[in-house]
XYZ file of N, CA, C and O in Angstrom:
364
model
N -6.173 11.628 29.839
C -5.416 10.699 29.012
C -6.347 9.621 28.467
O -7.245 9.163 29.159
N -6.114 9.226 27.244
C -6.961 8.227 26.590
C -6.349 6.829 26.732
O -5.132 6.679 26.786
N -7.218 5.831 26.777
C -6.791 4.429 26.797
C -7.546 3.687 25.702
O -8.686 4.027 25.388
N -6.911 2.656 25.133
C -7.568 1.851 24.105
C -8.876 1.275 24.650
O -8.963 0.875 25.808
N -9.896 1.266 23.783
C -11.207 0.717 24.144
C -11.557 -0.387 23.157
O -11.263 -0.280 21.967
N -12.215 -1.404 23.632
C -12.722 -2.454 22.758
C -14.195 -2.164 22.503
O -14.987 -2.050 23.438
N -14.546 -2.017 21.227
C -15.930 -1.755 20.823
C -16.428 -2.918 19.972
O -15.634 -3.703 19.450
N -17.736 -3.009 19.801
C -18.336 -4.055 18.970
C -18.953 -3.405 17.736
O -19.734 -2.453 17.840
N -18.588 -3.920 16.566
C -19.094 -3.395 15.296
C -20.579 -3.695 15.164
O -21.001 -4.839 15.342
N -21.365 -2.669 14.848
C -22.812 -2.879 14.703
C -23.156 -3.569 13.383
O -24.257 -4.053 13.213
N -22.189 -3.632 12.458
C -22.426 -4.251 11.161
C -22.154 -5.764 11.210
O -23.001 -6.564 10.853
N -20.942 -6.136 11.643
C -20.544 -7.552 11.608
C -20.518 -8.212 12.982
O -20.404 -9.430 13.079
N -20.588 -7.407 14.048
C -20.613 -7.955 15.397
C -19.249 -8.298 15.976
O -19.159 -8.775 17.102
N -18.186 -8.058 15.239
C -16.839 -8.364 15.727
C -16.331 -7.224 16.600
O -16.714 -6.070 16.428
N -15.445 -7.587 17.539
C -14.826 -6.570 18.383
C -13.697 -5.897 17.625
O -13.025 -6.522 16.804
N -13.490 -4.602 17.896
C -12.366 -3.866 17.333
C -11.863 -2.870 18.354
O -12.568 -2.517 19.297
N -10.623 -2.459 18.189
C -9.990 -1.542 19.134
C -10.166 -0.096 18.663
O -9.868 0.221 17.522
N -10.648 0.736 19.557
C -10.711 2.186 19.346
C -9.522 2.728 20.123
O -9.578 2.929 21.331
N -8.408 2.919 19.409
C -7.140 3.230 20.069
C -7.139 4.612 20.719
O -7.951 5.483 20.386
N -6.188 4.804 21.628
C -6.037 6.091 22.302
C -5.758 7.190 21.288
O -6.294 8.302 21.380
N -4.942 6.883 20.272
C -4.638 7.859 19.231
C -5.866 8.252 18.428
O -6.061 9.423 18.092
N -6.707 7.264 18.115
C -7.946 7.561 17.391
C -8.885 8.393 18.250
O -9.540 9.310 17.751
N -8.950 8.091 19.541
C -9.803 8.859 20.444
C -9.342 10.316 20.512
O -10.160 11.231 20.503
N -8.032 10.505 20.556
C -7.482 11.856 20.578
C -7.817 12.601 19.286
O -8.219 13.765 19.298
N -7.690 11.901 18.153
C -8.044 12.485 16.855
C -9.516 12.894 16.836
O -9.851 14.000 16.404
N -10.397 12.003 17.302
C -11.830 12.303 17.345
C -12.085 13.551 18.177
O -12.880 14.415 17.807
N -11.402 13.652 19.333
C -11.591 14.799 20.221
C -11.112 16.083 19.548
O -11.787 17.121 19.633
N -9.975 16.024 18.860
C -9.441 17.204 18.171
C -10.392 17.693 17.087
O -10.525 18.889 16.853
N -11.032 16.761 16.402
C -11.963 17.107 15.327
C -13.340 17.502 15.852
O -14.198 17.924 15.085
N -13.575 17.308 17.150
C -14.861 17.678 17.728
C -15.923 16.606 17.583
O -17.107 16.871 17.803
N -15.524 15.389 17.219
C -16.488 14.291 17.095
C -16.904 13.849 18.498
O -16.057 13.652 19.365
N -18.196 13.689 18.729
C -18.672 13.298 20.052
C -19.042 11.815 20.130
O -19.060 11.243 21.212
N -19.329 11.184 19.005
C -19.711 9.771 18.991
C -18.517 8.882 18.663
O -17.678 9.226 17.836
N -18.470 7.732 19.309
C -17.441 6.740 19.006
C -17.808 6.050 17.692
O -18.982 6.021 17.311
N -16.822 5.469 16.999
C -17.151 4.742 15.769
C -18.031 3.534 16.092
O -17.872 2.912 17.148
N -18.952 3.236 15.208
C -19.857 2.110 15.435
C -19.515 0.916 14.560
O -20.071 -0.158 14.740
N -18.608 1.106 13.596
C -18.225 0.028 12.685
C -16.715 -0.162 12.708
O -15.965 0.803 12.850
N -16.277 -1.402 12.491
C -14.850 -1.696 12.398
C -14.304 -1.148 11.076
O -15.065 -0.759 10.196
N -12.994 -1.117 10.954
C -12.348 -0.540 9.765
C -12.818 -1.217 8.480
O -13.132 -0.551 7.502
N -12.885 -2.556 8.471
C -13.276 -3.241 7.229
C -14.729 -2.938 6.852
O -15.038 -2.762 5.674
N -15.622 -2.820 7.821
C -17.022 -2.482 7.512
C -17.150 -1.024 7.074
O -17.946 -0.715 6.185
N -16.351 -0.115 7.672
C -16.366 1.289 7.228
C -15.879 1.383 5.790
O -16.471 2.091 4.966
N -14.795 0.669 5.482
C -14.267 0.680 4.113
C -15.268 0.107 3.123
O -15.434 0.631 2.026
N -15.952 -0.969 3.510
C -16.946 -1.583 2.629
C -18.090 -0.614 2.334
O -18.540 -0.505 1.192
N -18.553 0.104 3.336
C -19.632 1.092 3.125
C -19.159 2.230 2.241
O -19.887 2.716 1.383
N -17.925 2.660 2.452
C -17.371 3.774 1.679
C -17.250 3.407 0.204
O -17.507 4.228 -0.673
N -16.876 2.162 -0.085
C -16.651 1.734 -1.463
C -17.880 1.121 -2.121
O -17.821 0.760 -3.299
N -18.991 1.017 -1.411
C -20.186 0.364 -1.940
C -20.734 1.063 -3.181
O -21.196 0.413 -4.104
N -20.671 2.385 -3.238
C -21.240 3.121 -4.358
C -20.292 3.323 -5.523
O -20.692 3.797 -6.578
N -19.042 2.954 -5.338
C -18.047 3.183 -6.382
C -18.035 2.036 -7.386
O -18.080 0.871 -7.017
N -17.970 2.385 -8.650
C -17.860 1.372 -9.693
C -16.421 0.854 -9.707
O -15.476 1.600 -9.485
N -16.287 -0.434 -9.953
C -14.960 -1.015 -10.002
C -14.231 -0.509 -11.242
O -14.800 -0.446 -12.326
N -12.974 -0.150 -11.084
C -12.182 0.405 -12.181
C -11.823 -0.699 -13.179
O -11.340 -1.756 -12.808
N -12.057 -0.425 -14.455
C -11.718 -1.362 -15.523
C -10.305 -1.042 -15.997
O -9.985 0.111 -16.286
N -9.466 -2.067 -16.057
C -8.092 -1.888 -16.520
C -7.954 -2.537 -17.902
O -8.515 -3.603 -18.158
N -7.213 -1.885 -18.773
C -6.985 -2.372 -20.123
C -5.514 -2.767 -20.268
O -4.637 -2.185 -19.640
N -5.271 -3.749 -21.103
C -3.909 -4.200 -21.357
C -3.451 -3.657 -22.697
O -4.198 -3.672 -23.673
N -2.212 -3.161 -22.729
C -1.632 -2.626 -23.956
C -0.147 -2.998 -23.978
O 0.383 -3.526 -23.005
N 0.503 -2.706 -25.082
C 1.936 -2.941 -25.221
C 2.653 -1.612 -24.981
O 2.329 -0.599 -25.597
N 3.644 -1.641 -24.102
C 4.401 -0.430 -23.776
C 5.169 0.038 -25.009
O 5.869 -0.743 -25.650
N 5.051 1.315 -25.321
C 5.708 1.885 -26.503
C 7.215 2.000 -26.313
O 7.946 2.128 -27.290
N 7.685 1.913 -25.075
C 9.109 2.070 -24.816
C 9.834 0.728 -24.722
O 10.797 0.490 -25.446
N 9.352 -0.167 -23.849
C 10.069 -1.429 -23.616
C 9.408 -2.634 -24.281
O 9.987 -3.715 -24.319
N 8.181 -2.478 -24.757
C 7.483 -3.585 -25.404
C 6.810 -4.538 -24.433
O 6.219 -5.527 -24.838
N 6.890 -4.236 -23.156
C 6.261 -5.083 -22.136
C 4.774 -4.805 -22.020
O 4.221 -3.953 -22.713
N 4.143 -5.541 -21.108
C 2.710 -5.366 -20.890
C 2.464 -4.128 -20.027
O 3.140 -3.903 -19.038
N 1.485 -3.343 -20.429
C 1.102 -2.152 -19.674
C -0.374 -2.260 -19.325
O -1.205 -2.509 -20.199
N -0.712 -2.114 -18.052
C -2.109 -2.095 -17.608
C -2.460 -0.637 -17.341
O -1.801 0.044 -16.561
N -3.503 -0.158 -18.029
C -3.892 1.248 -17.927
C -5.396 1.380 -17.653
O -6.174 0.531 -18.072
N -5.816 2.452 -16.968
C -7.229 2.630 -16.631
C -8.045 3.318 -17.722
O -9.112 3.854 -17.457
N -7.530 3.326 -18.941
C -8.261 3.932 -20.061
C -8.111 3.028 -21.268
O -7.186 2.235 -21.354
N -9.029 3.146 -22.212
C -8.960 2.324 -23.412
C -7.928 2.926 -24.363
O -8.070 4.070 -24.800
N -6.854 2.175 -24.644
C -5.809 2.705 -25.528
C -6.348 2.978 -26.932
O -7.130 2.201 -27.471
N -5.957 4.093 -27.498
C -6.357 4.473 -28.858
C -5.203 4.163 -29.808
O -4.040 4.361 -29.463
N -5.541 3.730 -30.992
C -4.514 3.418 -31.976
C -3.783 4.700 -32.380
O -4.390 5.755 -32.560
N -2.464 4.594 -32.491
C -1.663 5.744 -32.865
C -1.198 6.585 -31.686
O -0.456 7.540 -31.858
N -1.641 6.249 -30.473
C -1.221 6.971 -29.262
C -0.342 6.063 -28.425
O -0.686 4.919 -28.169
N 0.790 6.565 -27.996
C 1.729 5.777 -27.205
C 1.175 5.505 -25.808
O 0.588 6.373 -25.177
N 1.396 4.272 -25.347
C 1.026 3.869 -23.998
C 2.284 3.304 -23.357
O 3.039 2.583 -23.998
N 2.523 3.642 -22.081
C 3.731 3.210 -21.396
C 3.382 2.411 -20.142
O 2.382 2.698 -19.472
N 4.234 1.437 -19.817
C 4.063 0.693 -18.574
C 4.434 1.618 -17.412
O 4.998 2.696 -17.614
N 4.143 1.212 -16.216
C 4.399 2.050 -15.036
C 5.864 2.437 -14.906
O 6.190 3.589 -14.603
N 6.772 1.465 -15.130
C 8.203 1.744 -14.984
C 8.684 2.766 -16.006
O 9.382 3.729 -15.657
N 8.328 2.578 -17.268
C 8.761 3.504 -18.313
C 8.140 4.887 -18.117
O 8.795 5.908 -18.333
N 6.888 4.929 -17.698
C 6.225 6.205 -17.454
C 6.932 6.959 -16.339
O 7.159 8.163 -16.437
N 7.323 6.245 -15.273
C 8.022 6.878 -14.159
C 9.376 7.407 -14.610
O 9.802 8.507 -14.224
N 10.084 6.645 -15.447
C 11.403 7.084 -15.944
C 11.276 8.354 -16.782
O 12.110 9.244 -16.716
N 10.209 8.433 -17.583
C 9.999 9.620 -18.418
C 9.743 10.857 -17.566
O 10.171 11.956 -17.901
N 9.055 10.686 -16.444
C 8.716 11.821 -15.575
C 9.874 12.250 -14.691
O 9.818 13.319 -14.087
N 10.919 11.425 -14.575
C 12.091 11.794 -13.782
C 12.886 12.899 -14.458
O 13.510 13.704 -13.812
N 12.886 12.886 -15.760
C 13.707 13.841 -16.522
C 13.171 15.247 -16.479
O 12.130 15.605 -16.146
């Protein structure tokens, strides 16, 4: 049976919990080493190489509200806000 363990992050030096559930998951996957970094430091390393997503603002073709989209809107092409886009996909 697994019990929660307190580990120290090698990146920031803060303590974090290696839960019994995580230990069981590690064992199921065949991982032999315990994690050496806390969740926030693991996430920071994972996202370090990724470029930040640029969002563009446009006017929704359906409701006229503001729409934030991850692509540069082209003239003559309809752009929809999240709510209107979701409503269109329900049908």
